[in-house]
Short mmCIF file of C-alpha atoms in Angstrom, two decimals:
data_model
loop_
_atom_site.label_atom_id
_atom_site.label_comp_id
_atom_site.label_asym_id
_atom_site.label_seq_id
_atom_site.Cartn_x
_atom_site.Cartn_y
_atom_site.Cartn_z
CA UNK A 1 12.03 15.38 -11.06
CA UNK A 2 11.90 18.37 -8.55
CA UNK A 3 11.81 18.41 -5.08
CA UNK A 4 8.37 19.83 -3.69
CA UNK A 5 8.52 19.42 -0.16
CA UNK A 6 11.22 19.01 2.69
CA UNK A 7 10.68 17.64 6.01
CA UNK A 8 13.21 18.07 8.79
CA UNK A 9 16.86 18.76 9.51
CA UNK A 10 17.57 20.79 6.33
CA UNK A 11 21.21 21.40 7.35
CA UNK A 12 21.98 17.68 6.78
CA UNK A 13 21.98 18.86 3.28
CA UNK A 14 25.46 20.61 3.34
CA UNK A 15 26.85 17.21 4.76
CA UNK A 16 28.84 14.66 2.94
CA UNK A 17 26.40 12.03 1.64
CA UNK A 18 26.56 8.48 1.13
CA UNK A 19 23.58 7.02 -1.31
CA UNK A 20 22.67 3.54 -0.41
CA UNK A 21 20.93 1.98 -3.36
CA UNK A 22 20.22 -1.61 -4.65
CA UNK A 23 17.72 -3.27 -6.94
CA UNK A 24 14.63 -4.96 -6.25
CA UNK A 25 14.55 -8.50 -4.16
CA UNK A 26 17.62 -8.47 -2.52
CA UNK A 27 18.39 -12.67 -2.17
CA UNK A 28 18.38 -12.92 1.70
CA UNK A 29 21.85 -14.27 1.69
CA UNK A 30 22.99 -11.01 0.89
CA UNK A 31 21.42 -9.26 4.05
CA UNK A 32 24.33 -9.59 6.07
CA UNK A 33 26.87 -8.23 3.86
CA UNK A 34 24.74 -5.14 3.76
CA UNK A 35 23.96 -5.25 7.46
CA UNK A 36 27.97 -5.11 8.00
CA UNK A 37 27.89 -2.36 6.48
CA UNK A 38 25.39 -0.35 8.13
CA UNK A 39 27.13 -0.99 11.39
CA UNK A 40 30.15 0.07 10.22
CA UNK A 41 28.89 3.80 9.96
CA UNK A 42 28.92 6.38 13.03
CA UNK A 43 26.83 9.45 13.14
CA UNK A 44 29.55 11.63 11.67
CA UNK A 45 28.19 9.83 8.37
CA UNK A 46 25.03 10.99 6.36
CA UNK A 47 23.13 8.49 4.52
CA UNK A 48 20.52 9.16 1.56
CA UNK A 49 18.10 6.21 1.36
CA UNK A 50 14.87 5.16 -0.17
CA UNK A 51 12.44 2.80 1.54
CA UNK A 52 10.32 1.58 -1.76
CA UNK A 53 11.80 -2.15 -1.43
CA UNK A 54 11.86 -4.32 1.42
CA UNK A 55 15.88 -4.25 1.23
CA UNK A 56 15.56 -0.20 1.41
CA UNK A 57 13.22 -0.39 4.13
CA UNK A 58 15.33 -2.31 6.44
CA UNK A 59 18.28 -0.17 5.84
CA UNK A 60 16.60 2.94 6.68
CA UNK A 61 14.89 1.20 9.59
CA UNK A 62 18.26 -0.20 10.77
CA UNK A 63 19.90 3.75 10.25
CA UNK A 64 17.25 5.39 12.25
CA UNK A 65 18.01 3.20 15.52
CA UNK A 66 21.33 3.39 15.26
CA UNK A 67 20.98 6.82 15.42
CA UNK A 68 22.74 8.04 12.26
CA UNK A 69 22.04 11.25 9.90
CA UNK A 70 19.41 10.43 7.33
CA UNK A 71 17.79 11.80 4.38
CA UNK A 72 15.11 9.62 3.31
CA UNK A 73 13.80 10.30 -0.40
CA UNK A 74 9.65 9.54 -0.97
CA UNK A 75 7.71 10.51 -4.11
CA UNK A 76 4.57 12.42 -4.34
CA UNK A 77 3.57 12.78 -0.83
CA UNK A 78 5.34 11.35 2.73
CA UNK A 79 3.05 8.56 4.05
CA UNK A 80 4.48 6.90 7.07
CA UNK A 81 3.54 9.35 9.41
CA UNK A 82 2.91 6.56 12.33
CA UNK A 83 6.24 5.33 11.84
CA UNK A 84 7.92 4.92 15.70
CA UNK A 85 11.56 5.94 14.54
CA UNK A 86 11.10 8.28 11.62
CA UNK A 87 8.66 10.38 14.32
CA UNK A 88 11.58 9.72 16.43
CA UNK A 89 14.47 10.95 14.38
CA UNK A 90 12.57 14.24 13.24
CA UNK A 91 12.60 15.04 16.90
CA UNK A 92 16.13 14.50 17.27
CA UNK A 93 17.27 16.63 14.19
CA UNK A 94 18.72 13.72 12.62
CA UNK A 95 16.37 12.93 9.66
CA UNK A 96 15.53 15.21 6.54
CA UNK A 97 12.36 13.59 4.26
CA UNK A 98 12.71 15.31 0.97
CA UNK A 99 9.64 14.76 -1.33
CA UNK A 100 10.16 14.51 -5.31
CA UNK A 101 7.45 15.00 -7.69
CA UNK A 102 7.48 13.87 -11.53
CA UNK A 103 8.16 17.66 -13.83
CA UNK A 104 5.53 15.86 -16.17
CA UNK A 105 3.39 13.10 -14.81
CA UNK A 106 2.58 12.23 -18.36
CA UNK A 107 6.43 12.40 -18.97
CA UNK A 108 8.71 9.33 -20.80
CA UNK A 109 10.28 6.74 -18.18
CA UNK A 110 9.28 5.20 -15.51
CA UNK A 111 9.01 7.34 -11.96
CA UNK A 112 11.73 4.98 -9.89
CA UNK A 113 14.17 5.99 -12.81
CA UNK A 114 14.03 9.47 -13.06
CA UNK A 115 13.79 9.38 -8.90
CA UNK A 116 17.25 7.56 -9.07
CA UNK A 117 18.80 9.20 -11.81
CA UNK A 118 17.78 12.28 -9.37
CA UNK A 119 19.20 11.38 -6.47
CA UNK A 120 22.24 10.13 -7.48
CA UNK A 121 23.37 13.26 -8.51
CA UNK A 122 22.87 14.67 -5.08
CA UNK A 123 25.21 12.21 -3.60
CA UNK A 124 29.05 12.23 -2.57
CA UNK A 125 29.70 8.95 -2.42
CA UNK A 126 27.36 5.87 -3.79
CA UNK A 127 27.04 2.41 -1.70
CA UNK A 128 25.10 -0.19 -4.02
CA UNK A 129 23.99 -3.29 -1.94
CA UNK A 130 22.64 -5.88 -4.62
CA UNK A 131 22.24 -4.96 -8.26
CA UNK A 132 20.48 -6.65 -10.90
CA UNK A 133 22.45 -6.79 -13.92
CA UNK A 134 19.37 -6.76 -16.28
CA UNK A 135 17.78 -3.64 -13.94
CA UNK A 136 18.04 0.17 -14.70
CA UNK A 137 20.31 0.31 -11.29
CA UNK A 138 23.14 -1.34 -13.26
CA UNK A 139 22.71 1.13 -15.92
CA UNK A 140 22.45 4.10 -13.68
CA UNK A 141 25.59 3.00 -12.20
CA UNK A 142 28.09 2.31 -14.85
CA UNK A 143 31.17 4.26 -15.75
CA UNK A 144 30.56 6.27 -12.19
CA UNK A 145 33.77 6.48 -10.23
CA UNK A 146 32.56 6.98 -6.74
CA UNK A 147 30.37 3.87 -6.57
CA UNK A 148 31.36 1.13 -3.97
CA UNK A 149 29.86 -2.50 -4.84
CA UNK A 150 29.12 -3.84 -1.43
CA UNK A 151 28.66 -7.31 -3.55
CA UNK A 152 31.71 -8.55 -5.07
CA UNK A 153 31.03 -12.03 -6.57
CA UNK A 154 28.66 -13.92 -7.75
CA UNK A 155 25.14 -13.75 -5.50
CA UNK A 156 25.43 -18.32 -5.62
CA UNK A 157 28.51 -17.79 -4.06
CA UNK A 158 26.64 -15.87 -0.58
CA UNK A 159 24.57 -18.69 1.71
CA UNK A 160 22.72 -17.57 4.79
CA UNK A 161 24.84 -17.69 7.97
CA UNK A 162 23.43 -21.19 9.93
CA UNK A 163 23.11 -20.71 13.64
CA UNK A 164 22.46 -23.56 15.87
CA UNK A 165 18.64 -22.82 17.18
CA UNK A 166 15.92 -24.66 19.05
CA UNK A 167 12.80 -24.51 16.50
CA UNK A 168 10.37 -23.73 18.21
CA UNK A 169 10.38 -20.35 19.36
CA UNK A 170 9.79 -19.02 23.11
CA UNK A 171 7.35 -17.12 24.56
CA UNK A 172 10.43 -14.37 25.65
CA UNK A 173 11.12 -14.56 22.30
CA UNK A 174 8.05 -13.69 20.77
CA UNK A 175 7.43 -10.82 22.77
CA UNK A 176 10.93 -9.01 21.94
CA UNK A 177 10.05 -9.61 18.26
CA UNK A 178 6.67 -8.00 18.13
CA UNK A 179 7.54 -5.16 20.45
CA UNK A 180 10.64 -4.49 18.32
CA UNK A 181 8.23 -4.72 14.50
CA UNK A 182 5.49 -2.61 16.64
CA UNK A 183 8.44 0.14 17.33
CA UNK A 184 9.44 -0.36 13.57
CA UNK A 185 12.72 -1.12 14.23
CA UNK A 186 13.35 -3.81 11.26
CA UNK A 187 14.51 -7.02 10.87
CA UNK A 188 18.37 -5.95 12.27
CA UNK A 189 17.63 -4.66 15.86
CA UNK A 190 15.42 -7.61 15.99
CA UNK A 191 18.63 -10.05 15.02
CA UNK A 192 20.41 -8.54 17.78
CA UNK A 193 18.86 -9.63 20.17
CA UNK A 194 17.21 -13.13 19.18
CA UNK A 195 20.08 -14.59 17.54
CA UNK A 196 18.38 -16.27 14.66
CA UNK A 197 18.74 -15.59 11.07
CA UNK A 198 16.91 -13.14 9.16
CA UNK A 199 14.86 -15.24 6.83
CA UNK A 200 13.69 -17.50 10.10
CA UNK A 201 12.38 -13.99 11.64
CA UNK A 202 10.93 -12.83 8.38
CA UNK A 203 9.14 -15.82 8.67
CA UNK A 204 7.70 -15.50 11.91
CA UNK A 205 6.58 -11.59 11.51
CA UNK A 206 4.50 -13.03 8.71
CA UNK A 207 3.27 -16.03 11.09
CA UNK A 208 2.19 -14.10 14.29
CA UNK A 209 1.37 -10.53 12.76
CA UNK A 210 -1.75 -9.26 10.63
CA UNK A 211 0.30 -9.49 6.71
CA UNK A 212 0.45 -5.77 5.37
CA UNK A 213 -2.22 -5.90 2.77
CA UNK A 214 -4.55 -7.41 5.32
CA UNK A 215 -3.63 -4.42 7.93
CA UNK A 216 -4.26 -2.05 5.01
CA UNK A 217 -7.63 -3.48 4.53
CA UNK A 218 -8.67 -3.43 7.63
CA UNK A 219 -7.80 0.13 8.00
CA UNK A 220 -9.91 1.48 5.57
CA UNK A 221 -12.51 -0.61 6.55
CA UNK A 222 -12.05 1.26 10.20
CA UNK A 223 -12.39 4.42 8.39
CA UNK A 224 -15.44 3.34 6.48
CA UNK A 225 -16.97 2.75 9.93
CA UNK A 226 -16.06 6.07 11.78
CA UNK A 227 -15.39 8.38 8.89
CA UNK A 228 -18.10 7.63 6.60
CA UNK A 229 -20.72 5.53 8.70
CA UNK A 230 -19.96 8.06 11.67
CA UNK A 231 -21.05 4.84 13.47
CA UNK A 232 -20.61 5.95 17.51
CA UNK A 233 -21.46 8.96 17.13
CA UNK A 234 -24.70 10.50 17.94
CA UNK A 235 -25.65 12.16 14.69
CA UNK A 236 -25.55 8.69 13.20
CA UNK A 237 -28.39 6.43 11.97
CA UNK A 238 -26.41 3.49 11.20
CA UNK A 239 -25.50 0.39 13.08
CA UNK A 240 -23.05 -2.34 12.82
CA UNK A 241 -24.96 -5.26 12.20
CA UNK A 242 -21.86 -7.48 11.55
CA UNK A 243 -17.98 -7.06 10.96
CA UNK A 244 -16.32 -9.74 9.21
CA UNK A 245 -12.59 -10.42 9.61
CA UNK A 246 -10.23 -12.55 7.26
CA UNK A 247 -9.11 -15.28 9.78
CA UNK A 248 -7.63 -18.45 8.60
CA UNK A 249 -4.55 -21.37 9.72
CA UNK A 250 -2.23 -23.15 7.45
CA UNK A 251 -4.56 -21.66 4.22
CA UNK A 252 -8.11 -23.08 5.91
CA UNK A 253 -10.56 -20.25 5.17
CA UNK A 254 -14.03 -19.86 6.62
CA UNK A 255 -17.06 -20.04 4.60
CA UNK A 256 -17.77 -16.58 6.28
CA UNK A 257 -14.66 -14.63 4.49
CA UNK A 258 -16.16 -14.73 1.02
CA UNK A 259 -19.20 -12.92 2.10
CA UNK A 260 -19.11 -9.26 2.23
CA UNK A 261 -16.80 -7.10 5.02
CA UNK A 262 -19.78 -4.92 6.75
CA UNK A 263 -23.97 -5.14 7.14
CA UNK A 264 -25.44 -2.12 8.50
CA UNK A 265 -28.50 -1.00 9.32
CA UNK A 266 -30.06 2.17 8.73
CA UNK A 267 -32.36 3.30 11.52
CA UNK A 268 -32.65 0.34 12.58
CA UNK A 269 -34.83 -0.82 9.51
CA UNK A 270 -33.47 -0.99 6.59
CA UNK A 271 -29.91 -3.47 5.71
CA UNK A 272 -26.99 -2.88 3.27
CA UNK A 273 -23.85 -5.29 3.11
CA UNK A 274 -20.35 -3.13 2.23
CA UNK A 275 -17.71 -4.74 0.18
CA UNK A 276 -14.49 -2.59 1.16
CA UNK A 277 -11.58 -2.06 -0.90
CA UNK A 278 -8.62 0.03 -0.82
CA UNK A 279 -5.70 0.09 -3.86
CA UNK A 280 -2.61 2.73 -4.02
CA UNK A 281 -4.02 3.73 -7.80
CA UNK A 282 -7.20 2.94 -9.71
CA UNK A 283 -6.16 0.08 -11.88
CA UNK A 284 -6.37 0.20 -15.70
CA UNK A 285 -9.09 -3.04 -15.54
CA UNK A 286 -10.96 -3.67 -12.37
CA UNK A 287 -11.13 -7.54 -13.59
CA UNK A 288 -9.52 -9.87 -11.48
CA UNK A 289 -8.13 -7.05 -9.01
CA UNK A 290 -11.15 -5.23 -7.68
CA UNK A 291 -14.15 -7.00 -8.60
CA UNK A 292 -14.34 -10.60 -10.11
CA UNK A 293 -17.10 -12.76 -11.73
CA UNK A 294 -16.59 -15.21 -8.55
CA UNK A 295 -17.32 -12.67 -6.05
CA UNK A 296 -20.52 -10.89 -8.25
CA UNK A 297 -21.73 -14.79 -8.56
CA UNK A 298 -21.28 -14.75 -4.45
CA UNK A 299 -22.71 -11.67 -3.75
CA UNK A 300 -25.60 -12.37 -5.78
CA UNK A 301 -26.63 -15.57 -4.26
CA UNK A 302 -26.11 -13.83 -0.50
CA UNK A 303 -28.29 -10.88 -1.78
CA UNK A 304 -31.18 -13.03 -2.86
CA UNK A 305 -30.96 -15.31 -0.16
CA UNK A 306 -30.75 -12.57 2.17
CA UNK A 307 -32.80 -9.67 0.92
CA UNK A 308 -29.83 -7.38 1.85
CA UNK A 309 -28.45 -5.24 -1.04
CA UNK A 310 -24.53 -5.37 -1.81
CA UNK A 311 -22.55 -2.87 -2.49
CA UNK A 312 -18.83 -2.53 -3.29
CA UNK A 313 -17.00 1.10 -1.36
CA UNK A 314 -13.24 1.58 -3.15
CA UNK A 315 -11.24 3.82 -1.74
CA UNK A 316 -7.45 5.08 -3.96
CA UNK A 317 -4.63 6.84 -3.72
CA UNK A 318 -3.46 8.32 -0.01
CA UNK A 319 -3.95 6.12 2.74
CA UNK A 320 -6.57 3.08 3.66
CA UNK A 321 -6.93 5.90 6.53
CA UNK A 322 -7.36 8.93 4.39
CA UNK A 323 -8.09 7.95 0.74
CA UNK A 324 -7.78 10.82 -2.10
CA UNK A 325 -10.96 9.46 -4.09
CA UNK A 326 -14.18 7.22 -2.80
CA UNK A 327 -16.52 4.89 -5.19
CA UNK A 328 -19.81 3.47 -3.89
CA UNK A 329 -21.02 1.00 -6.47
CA UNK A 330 -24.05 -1.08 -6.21
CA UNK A 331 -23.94 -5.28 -7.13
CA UNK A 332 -26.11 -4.33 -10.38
CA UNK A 333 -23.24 -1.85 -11.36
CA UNK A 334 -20.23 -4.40 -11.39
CA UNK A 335 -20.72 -5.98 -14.52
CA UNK A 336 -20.52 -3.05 -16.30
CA UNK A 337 -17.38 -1.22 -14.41
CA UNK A 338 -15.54 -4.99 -15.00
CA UNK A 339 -16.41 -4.14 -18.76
CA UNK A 340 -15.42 -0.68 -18.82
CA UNK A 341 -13.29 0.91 -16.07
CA UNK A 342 -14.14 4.64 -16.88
CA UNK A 343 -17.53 3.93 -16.17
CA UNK A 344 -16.22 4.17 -12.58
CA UNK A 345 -15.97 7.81 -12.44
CA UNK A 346 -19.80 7.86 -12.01
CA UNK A 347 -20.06 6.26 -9.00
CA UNK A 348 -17.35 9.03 -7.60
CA UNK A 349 -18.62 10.69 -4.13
CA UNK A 350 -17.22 12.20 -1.08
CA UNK A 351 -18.96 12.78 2.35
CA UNK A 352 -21.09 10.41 4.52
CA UNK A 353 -22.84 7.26 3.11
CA UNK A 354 -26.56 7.93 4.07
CA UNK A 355 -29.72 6.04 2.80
CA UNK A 356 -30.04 9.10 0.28
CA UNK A 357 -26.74 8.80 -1.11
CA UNK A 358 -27.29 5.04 -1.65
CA UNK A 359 -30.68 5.47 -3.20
CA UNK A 360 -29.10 8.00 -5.08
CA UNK A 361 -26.12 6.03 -6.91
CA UNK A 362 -28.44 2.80 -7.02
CA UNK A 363 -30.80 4.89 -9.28
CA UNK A 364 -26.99 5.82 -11.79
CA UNK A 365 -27.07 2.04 -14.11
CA UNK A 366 -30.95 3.16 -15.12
CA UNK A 367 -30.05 6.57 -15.75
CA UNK A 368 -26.74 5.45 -17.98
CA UNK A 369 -29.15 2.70 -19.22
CA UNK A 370 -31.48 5.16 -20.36
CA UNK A 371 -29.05 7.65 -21.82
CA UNK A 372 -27.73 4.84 -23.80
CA UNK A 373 -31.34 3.83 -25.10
CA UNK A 374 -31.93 8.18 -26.41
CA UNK A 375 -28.40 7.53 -28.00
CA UNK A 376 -29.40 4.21 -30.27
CA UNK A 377 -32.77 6.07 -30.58
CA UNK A 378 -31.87 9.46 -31.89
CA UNK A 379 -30.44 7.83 -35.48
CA UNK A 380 -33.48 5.90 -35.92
CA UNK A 381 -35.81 9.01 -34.96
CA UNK A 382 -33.55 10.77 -37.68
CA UNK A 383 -34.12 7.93 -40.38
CA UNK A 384 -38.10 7.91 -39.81
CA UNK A 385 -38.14 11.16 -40.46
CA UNK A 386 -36.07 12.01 -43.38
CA UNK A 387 -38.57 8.68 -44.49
CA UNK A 388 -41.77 10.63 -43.69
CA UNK A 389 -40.52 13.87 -45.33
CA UNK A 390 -39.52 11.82 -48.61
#
């Protein structure tokens, strides 16, 4: 690992530091015990923290409002540049984002290993909230004399503190909540001030806000629409036809949500339906993940029915807002990318999505099709001939 990027209060570095570190899926009975200890620091402390799990998030989150010195490790690239706090924090001088990258990507071990085996050795003083004694934390941790076990006994042993609460919640109640998650200021500030336990108010983020992967999705499918439709602007020949959205109560979906995310309509003539999809990395098999026989069958059946083509537009790696790589793959093309992924590099493009560009990845199966035919053909062409020389 090497550090390729800092961001911030660099002077934080010649601080004292306290690592907090834990494993993955802290049991929410232990969130208190770690909460404690957050509020037990002052801003003469300097804390070193991830924010990969939920558990690291909400200790970073909880850090930032209460106004103590951070340095908050990311890989790769730093992300969470609409984050209310951590924009917050940089302007006070009280945050320093240092960004590791892998010496060899291709390298033994996995990243969040060598990250921690990293960082660890940048650190005073180590804090370990919950570790799994079959993870590599446990590992990473043994033998070390300036670690501090914030859990003591046996995680059974911990049960959720019970307040006494009316069930349903209040109006007041729901507007401090969602002003506090819209401010990002985690699942802590928000404790303080509705006194209800954590896993009731994890529960209700999830109930009255859009769930992340459903935020994410909609995001890129904004940026399909400005960025690569340009739809609104004047030099565009596209129009929203209609815009989908993934509503549903209690696990009731509508009919509507299988079909695809977008139509549009090219100068006002001709229709295309947009299947949008956005995934941190390109997965190793686009079955079951990406594309799937259910939706193809689906698709299908809406094309025909319709007379509108399909067509699937992935976006990976950056943001839903900013993706690093674009795919714009016609229905006819799925069958073969869900039989072999690296066919997916030739539906690769970057720039606008015009009625050219679609005409000219529709026209890529019969060109591969045809490449594949002069390949079985060449051998035979070879065999007749040595024949007709004989």
């Amino acid at each position: 690992m090497r550090i390729i990027q800092k961001i911030g209060n660099e002077k934080l570095l010649k601080r004292e530091t306290t690592l907090f570190i834990c494993s993955k899926k802290t049991p929410i009975s232990l969130y208190p015990v770690i909460f404690t200890w957050v509020d037990s620091l002052s801003e003469k402390d300097c804390v070193i923290c991830f924010k990969t799990t939920d558990m690291e998030y909400e200790v970073m989150s909880a850090l930032l409002v209460r106004g103590i010195p951070t340095i908050l490790i990311v890989t790769n690239k730093f992300t969470d540049v609409n984050n209310v706090q951590i924009e917050k924090a940089l302007q006070e001088n009280r945050l320093l984002i240092i960004v590791l990258k892998r010496d060899d990507p291709r390298g033994a071990g996995p990243t969040p290993l060598l990250r921690n085996s990293f960082v660890i050795e940048m650190a005073n003083r180590i804090v370990a909230g919950y570790v799994n004694p079959n993870g590599h934390v446990f590992g990473l941790l043994a033998g070390r004399q300036n670690v501090e076990k914030l859990i003591d006994k046996p995680v059974t042993d911990f049960v959720e503190e019970t307040i006494r609460y009316p069930k349903r919640w209040t109006v007041r109640e729901d507007k401090i909540l969602l002003r506090m998650f819209y401010e990002d200021k985690g699942i802590h500030a928000i404790k303080k001030q509705i006194n209800r336990p954590y896993s009731t108010i994890i529960q209700r983020i999830c109930a009255i806000t859009m769930p992340e992967e459903m935020l994410k999705g909609r995001e890129f499918e904004d940026y399909v629409i400005e960025e690569l439709l340009h739809i609104g602007c004047t030099d565009s020949d596209a129009k929203l036809i209609e815009w989908r959205s993934d509503k549903s109560l209690d696990g009731v979906f509508p009919e509507t949500n299988r079909l695809p995310d977008l139509v549009i309509s090219f100068k006002g003539k001709k229709k295309v339906a947009l299947e949008c999809k956005w995934r941190r990395t390109l997965p190793r098999s686009t079955n079951n993940e990406l594309i799937t026989k259910e939706k193809i069958g689906i698709f299908k059946q809406y094309s025909t029915e319709n007379g509108i083509d399909v067509w699937y537009i992935i976006g990976v790696g950056g943001e839903p807002s900013a993706p690093e790589d674009l795919y714009l793959i016609p229905l006819s093309a799925t069958s073969k990318i869900m039989s072999d992924i690296n066919s997916l590099k030739n539906y690769q493009f970057k720039g606008k999505i015009t009625i050219k560009n679609l005409d000219k990845h529709y026209d890529i199966p019969s060109k591969i099709l045809a490449e594949n035919k002069l390949c079985e053909a060449l051998p035979r062409r070879r065999r007749q001939k040595k024949e007709a020389d004989k």
